[in-house]
mmCIF file of C-alpha atoms in Angstrom:
data_model
loop_
_atom_site.group_PDB
_atom_site.id
_atom_site.type_symbol
_atom_site.label_atom_id
_atom_site.label_comp_id
_atom_site.label_asym_id
_atom_site.label_seq_id
_atom_site.Cartn_x
_atom_site.Cartn_y
_atom_site.Cartn_z
ATOM 1 C CA MET O 14 -1.972 -77.948 -20.708
ATOM 2 C CA PRO O 15 1.253 -80.004 -20.907
ATOM 3 C CA TYR O 16 1.945 -82.519 -23.688
ATOM 4 C CA LEU O 17 4.753 -84.839 -24.681
ATOM 5 C CA LEU O 18 5.430 -84.882 -28.427
ATOM 6 C CA ARG O 19 7.733 -87.552 -29.856
ATOM 7 C CA VAL O 20 9.019 -86.814 -33.356
ATOM 8 C CA GLU O 21 11.402 -88.345 -35.866
ATOM 9 C CA LEU O 22 13.367 -85.748 -37.818
ATOM 10 C CA PRO O 23 16.505 -85.431 -39.979
ATOM 11 C CA ASP O 24 19.675 -85.307 -37.869
ATOM 12 C CA VAL O 25 21.013 -82.234 -39.651
ATOM 13 C CA PRO O 26 21.667 -78.618 -38.625
ATOM 14 C CA GLY O 27 18.518 -76.522 -38.653
ATOM 15 C CA SER O 28 16.053 -79.354 -38.055
ATOM 16 C CA LEU O 29 15.322 -78.387 -34.465
ATOM 17 C CA GLY O 30 14.896 -74.751 -35.467
ATOM 18 C CA ARG O 31 12.319 -75.663 -38.108
ATOM 19 C CA LEU O 32 10.536 -77.908 -35.622
ATOM 20 C CA ALA O 33 10.445 -75.207 -32.946
ATOM 21 C CA SER O 34 9.104 -72.639 -35.408
ATOM 22 C CA ALA O 35 6.358 -74.999 -36.564
ATOM 23 C CA ILE O 36 5.283 -75.741 -32.988
ATOM 24 C CA GLY O 37 5.211 -72.024 -32.234
ATOM 25 C CA GLU O 38 3.014 -71.364 -35.279
ATOM 26 C CA ALA O 39 0.548 -73.911 -33.873
ATOM 27 C CA ASP O 40 0.428 -72.075 -30.494
ATOM 28 C CA GLY O 41 2.662 -74.598 -28.748
ATOM 29 C CA ASP O 42 5.111 -73.329 -26.130
ATOM 30 C CA ILE O 43 8.202 -75.568 -25.916
ATOM 31 C CA GLN O 44 9.390 -76.255 -22.364
ATOM 32 C CA ALA O 45 12.222 -78.702 -23.118
ATOM 33 C CA ILE O 46 13.619 -80.952 -25.855
ATOM 34 C CA GLU O 47 15.508 -84.180 -25.286
ATOM 35 C CA ILE O 48 17.242 -86.331 -27.901
ATOM 36 C CA VAL O 49 16.052 -89.878 -27.261
ATOM 37 C CA GLU O 50 17.784 -91.805 -30.033
ATOM 38 C CA LYS O 51 19.942 -91.280 -33.130
ATOM 39 C CA HIS O 52 19.733 -93.614 -36.113
ATOM 40 C CA HIS O 53 22.481 -94.545 -38.550
ATOM 41 C CA GLY O 54 20.243 -93.497 -41.432
ATOM 42 C CA GLY O 55 20.654 -89.837 -40.526
ATOM 43 C CA THR O 56 17.516 -89.358 -38.433
ATOM 44 C CA ALA O 57 16.901 -88.752 -34.745
ATOM 45 C CA VAL O 58 13.992 -89.212 -32.353
ATOM 46 C CA ASP O 59 13.330 -86.298 -29.997
ATOM 47 C CA ASP O 60 10.896 -85.816 -27.142
ATOM 48 C CA VAL O 61 9.430 -82.320 -26.999
ATOM 49 C CA PHE O 62 7.693 -81.106 -23.845
ATOM 50 C CA LEU O 63 5.241 -78.355 -24.684
ATOM 51 C CA GLU O 64 2.381 -76.379 -23.235
ATOM 52 C CA MET O 65 -0.819 -75.658 -25.157
ATOM 53 C CA PRO O 66 -3.053 -72.730 -24.185
ATOM 54 C CA ALA O 67 -6.539 -73.482 -22.870
ATOM 55 C CA GLY O 68 -8.896 -74.266 -25.725
ATOM 56 C CA SER O 69 -6.122 -75.199 -28.175
ATOM 57 C CA MET O 70 -5.976 -78.736 -29.515
ATOM 58 C CA PRO O 71 -2.749 -80.721 -30.058
ATOM 59 C CA ASP O 72 -4.054 -81.739 -33.500
ATOM 60 C CA SER O 73 -2.861 -78.391 -34.834
ATOM 61 C CA VAL O 74 0.688 -79.150 -33.677
ATOM 62 C CA VAL O 75 0.600 -82.628 -35.213
ATOM 63 C CA SER O 76 -0.584 -81.411 -38.628
ATOM 64 C CA THR O 77 1.879 -78.501 -38.698
ATOM 65 C CA VAL O 78 4.846 -80.665 -37.684
ATOM 66 C CA ASN O 79 3.939 -83.477 -40.080
ATOM 67 C CA ALA O 80 3.935 -80.922 -42.891
ATOM 68 C CA LEU O 81 7.665 -80.353 -42.416
ATOM 69 C CA GLU O 82 9.838 -82.214 -44.918
ATOM 70 C CA GLY O 83 11.353 -85.367 -43.402
ATOM 71 C CA VAL O 84 9.592 -84.909 -40.040
ATOM 72 C CA ARG O 85 7.107 -87.403 -38.611
ATOM 73 C CA VAL O 86 5.089 -87.270 -35.402
ATOM 74 C CA LEU O 87 5.397 -90.641 -33.665
ATOM 75 C CA TRP O 88 3.179 -89.870 -30.675
ATOM 76 C CA ILE O 89 1.568 -87.073 -28.722
ATOM 77 C CA GLY O 90 -0.244 -87.251 -25.419
ATOM 78 C CA ARG O 91 -0.919 -85.506 -22.133
ATOM 79 C CA TYR O 92 2.074 -85.428 -19.832
ATOM 80 C CA ALA O 93 0.922 -85.058 -16.251
ATOM 81 C CA ALA O 94 4.419 -84.591 -14.831
ATOM 82 C CA GLY O 95 5.010 -81.403 -16.818
ATOM 83 C CA GLY O 96 8.344 -80.710 -18.499
ATOM 84 C CA ASN O 97 10.789 -81.537 -15.738
ATOM 85 C CA LEU O 98 13.527 -83.764 -17.091
ATOM 86 C CA PHE O 99 15.196 -86.103 -14.615
ATOM 87 C CA LEU O 100 18.405 -87.341 -16.205
ATOM 88 C CA ASP O 101 19.892 -90.782 -15.672
ATOM 89 C CA LEU O 102 22.908 -89.507 -13.761
ATOM 90 C CA GLU O 103 20.717 -87.499 -11.420
ATOM 91 C CA ALA O 104 18.705 -90.642 -10.730
ATOM 92 C CA VAL O 105 21.887 -92.556 -9.878
ATOM 93 C CA GLU O 106 23.001 -89.759 -7.553
ATOM 94 C CA GLU O 107 19.707 -90.002 -5.684
ATOM 95 C CA LEU O 108 20.080 -93.780 -5.319
ATOM 96 C CA THR O 109 23.518 -93.367 -3.779
ATOM 97 C CA GLU O 110 22.124 -90.914 -1.206
ATOM 98 C CA ASP O 111 20.058 -93.732 0.313
ATOM 99 C CA PRO O 112 21.705 -96.979 -0.863
ATOM 100 C CA GLU O 113 19.788 -99.217 1.533
ATOM 101 C CA ARG O 114 16.550 -98.172 -0.215
ATOM 102 C CA ALA O 115 18.086 -97.969 -3.681
ATOM 103 C CA LEU O 116 15.762 -100.543 -5.244
ATOM 104 C CA ASP O 117 12.583 -98.848 -4.020
ATOM 105 C CA ARG O 118 13.847 -95.373 -4.904
ATOM 106 C CA LEU O 119 14.674 -96.686 -8.378
ATOM 107 C CA ILE O 120 11.015 -97.614 -8.859
ATOM 108 C CA ASP O 121 9.927 -94.180 -7.637
ATOM 109 C CA ARG O 122 12.185 -92.435 -10.157
ATOM 110 C CA LEU O 123 11.902 -94.621 -13.249
ATOM 111 C CA PRO O 124 8.522 -93.188 -14.345
ATOM 112 C CA VAL O 125 10.041 -89.696 -14.309
ATOM 113 C CA VAL O 126 13.282 -90.691 -16.033
ATOM 114 C CA PHE O 127 11.454 -92.533 -18.818
ATOM 115 C CA ARG O 128 8.279 -90.446 -18.899
ATOM 116 C CA ALA O 129 6.304 -93.573 -18.072
ATOM 117 C CA ASP O 130 3.088 -93.791 -16.075
ATOM 118 C CA TRP O 131 4.186 -96.301 -13.461
ATOM 119 C CA GLY O 132 6.952 -98.606 -12.222
ATOM 120 C CA ALA O 133 7.043 -101.802 -10.170
ATOM 121 C CA ARG O 134 9.278 -104.482 -8.689
ATOM 122 C CA VAL O 135 7.799 -107.916 -9.241
ATOM 123 C CA SER O 136 8.940 -111.022 -7.380
ATOM 124 C CA LYS O 137 8.700 -114.552 -8.751
ATOM 125 C CA ALA O 138 7.360 -115.790 -5.420
ATOM 126 C CA ASP O 139 5.419 -112.826 -4.027
ATOM 127 C CA GLY O 140 4.215 -110.843 -7.038
ATOM 128 C CA VAL O 141 4.399 -107.051 -6.754
ATOM 129 C CA VAL O 142 6.653 -106.108 -3.822
ATOM 130 C CA TYR O 143 6.906 -102.369 -4.502
ATOM 131 C CA ALA O 144 5.150 -100.138 -7.032
ATOM 132 C CA THR O 145 4.132 -96.590 -7.759
ATOM 133 C CA GLY O 146 0.490 -95.682 -7.257
ATOM 134 C CA ALA O 147 -0.569 -95.949 -10.898
ATOM 135 C CA ALA O 148 0.767 -99.486 -11.447
ATOM 136 C CA PRO O 149 -1.959 -101.849 -12.697
ATOM 137 C CA ASP O 150 -3.235 -104.758 -10.643
ATOM 138 C CA GLY O 151 -2.203 -108.287 -11.522
ATOM 139 C CA LEU O 152 1.377 -107.702 -12.611
ATOM 140 C CA THR O 153 3.248 -111.012 -12.702
ATOM 141 C CA TRP O 154 6.899 -112.023 -12.833
ATOM 142 C CA GLN O 155 8.253 -112.721 -16.313
ATOM 143 C CA PRO O 156 11.261 -114.936 -17.174
ATOM 144 C CA ILE O 157 13.315 -112.207 -18.859
ATOM 145 C CA GLU O 158 17.094 -112.348 -19.000
ATOM 146 C CA ARG O 159 17.806 -108.803 -20.161
ATOM 147 C CA ALA O 160 16.006 -105.499 -20.620
ATOM 148 C CA GLU O 161 13.235 -105.899 -23.193
ATOM 149 C CA THR O 162 9.634 -105.103 -23.988
ATOM 150 C CA ILE O 163 7.067 -107.314 -22.251
ATOM 151 C CA ASP O 164 3.818 -108.490 -23.796
ATOM 152 C CA SER O 165 0.717 -107.158 -22.081
ATOM 153 C CA GLU O 166 -2.849 -108.441 -22.203
ATOM 154 C CA ASP O 167 -3.981 -104.823 -22.060
ATOM 155 C CA GLU O 168 -3.282 -103.282 -25.461
ATOM 156 C CA ASN O 169 -3.462 -99.810 -23.920
ATOM 157 C CA ASN O 170 -0.488 -100.547 -21.656
ATOM 158 C CA ILE O 171 3.013 -100.814 -23.095
ATOM 159 C CA HIS O 172 5.415 -102.618 -20.774
ATOM 160 C CA CYS O 173 9.187 -102.745 -20.616
ATOM 161 C CA GLY O 174 11.206 -104.677 -18.056
ATOM 162 C CA ALA O 175 14.661 -105.667 -16.867
ATOM 163 C CA ARG O 176 15.949 -108.431 -14.633
ATOM 164 C CA LEU O 177 16.928 -107.225 -11.166
ATOM 165 C CA ASN O 178 18.187 -110.519 -9.755
ATOM 166 C CA LYS O 179 17.310 -114.219 -9.906
ATOM 167 C CA SER O 180 13.906 -113.705 -8.335
ATOM 168 C CA GLU O 181 12.823 -110.157 -9.199
ATOM 169 C CA ILE O 182 12.292 -107.979 -12.257
ATOM 170 C CA VAL O 183 11.627 -104.270 -12.726
ATOM 171 C CA VAL O 184 8.723 -103.254 -14.967
ATOM 172 C CA ILE O 185 7.686 -99.821 -16.231
ATOM 173 C CA GLY O 186 4.667 -98.973 -18.330
ATOM 174 C CA ARG O 187 3.054 -96.345 -20.501
ATOM 175 C CA ARG O 188 -0.639 -96.038 -21.212
ATOM 176 C CA GLY O 189 -1.213 -95.672 -24.930
ATOM 177 C CA GLY O 190 2.353 -94.800 -25.897
ATOM 178 C CA PRO O 191 4.824 -93.989 -27.114
ATOM 179 C CA ALA O 192 6.517 -97.350 -27.618
ATOM 180 C CA PHE O 193 9.811 -97.918 -25.825
ATOM 181 C CA LEU O 194 12.768 -97.400 -28.152
ATOM 182 C CA ASP O 195 15.843 -99.651 -28.170
ATOM 183 C CA SER O 196 17.905 -96.874 -26.583
ATOM 184 C CA GLU O 197 15.393 -96.509 -23.738
ATOM 185 C CA ILE O 198 15.385 -100.262 -23.120
ATOM 186 C CA ALA O 199 19.185 -100.252 -22.980
ATOM 187 C CA ARG O 200 19.134 -97.327 -20.523
ATOM 188 C CA LEU O 201 16.649 -99.175 -18.341
ATOM 189 C CA GLY O 202 18.900 -102.213 -18.186
ATOM 190 C CA HIS O 203 21.875 -100.017 -17.297
ATOM 191 C CA LEU O 204 20.040 -98.164 -14.503
ATOM 192 C CA VAL O 205 18.625 -101.372 -13.034
ATOM 193 C CA GLY O 206 22.130 -102.877 -12.994
ATOM 194 C CA LEU O 207 23.536 -99.796 -11.256
ATOM 195 C CA ALA O 208 20.766 -99.827 -8.661
ATOM 196 C CA MET O 209 21.430 -103.497 -7.902
ATOM 197 C CA SER O 210 25.156 -102.802 -7.485
ATOM 198 C CA ILE O 211 24.433 -99.898 -5.116
ATOM 199 C CA SER O 212 22.053 -102.066 -3.086
ATOM 200 C CA ARG O 213 24.529 -104.943 -2.844
ATOM 201 C CA ALA O 214 27.305 -102.593 -1.729
ATOM 202 C CA ALA O 215 25.052 -101.188 1.008
ATOM 203 C CA ARG O 216 24.269 -104.667 2.306
ATOM 204 C CA THR O 217 27.959 -105.588 2.308
ATOM 205 C CA ASP O 218 28.935 -102.437 4.211
ATOM 206 C CA SER O 219 26.279 -103.060 6.869
ATOM 207 C CA ARG O 220 27.661 -106.467 7.769
#
């Protein structure tokens, strides 16, 4: 059974080795590790994709990892997409392959890139104009000027959005967690800006 484990740990040599050993002792099988954010205080936040054997509970991983000095589990949850990482640059390459559909393809890929549950384009005039299947009903346009977290009436949904143009925004969401980090929000803003540039260039070339 696949899980996503988000941990904060000291940004020093040997930390990942200790983390990997602890997860192995708790019967976790690491599929991939990605550094999400580094802090000036000498710590880092990593996402660990792991598999647990049938009948094993993730609680054992949490308790074993939390027992490590300076290490803290921030979140753990089922990860339906498995451990396939889809890096930002790969997402941009896919957008350029079909620039006329860049904005829709961005929405399709954002949940994978950010390990979110859904993505959507929301228009000020028309509401949701494109979304992945798991997007909740009733999403509305928000007057955001830059990439930022968005308040949600549903406490189980964590939203993050970025302005696409004057009339549309992009929103992604996670059910339950983890919270979007500042580095993830900045990446979202960057990718949305790139997608808009690719889309504009395609429209200009078609004239």
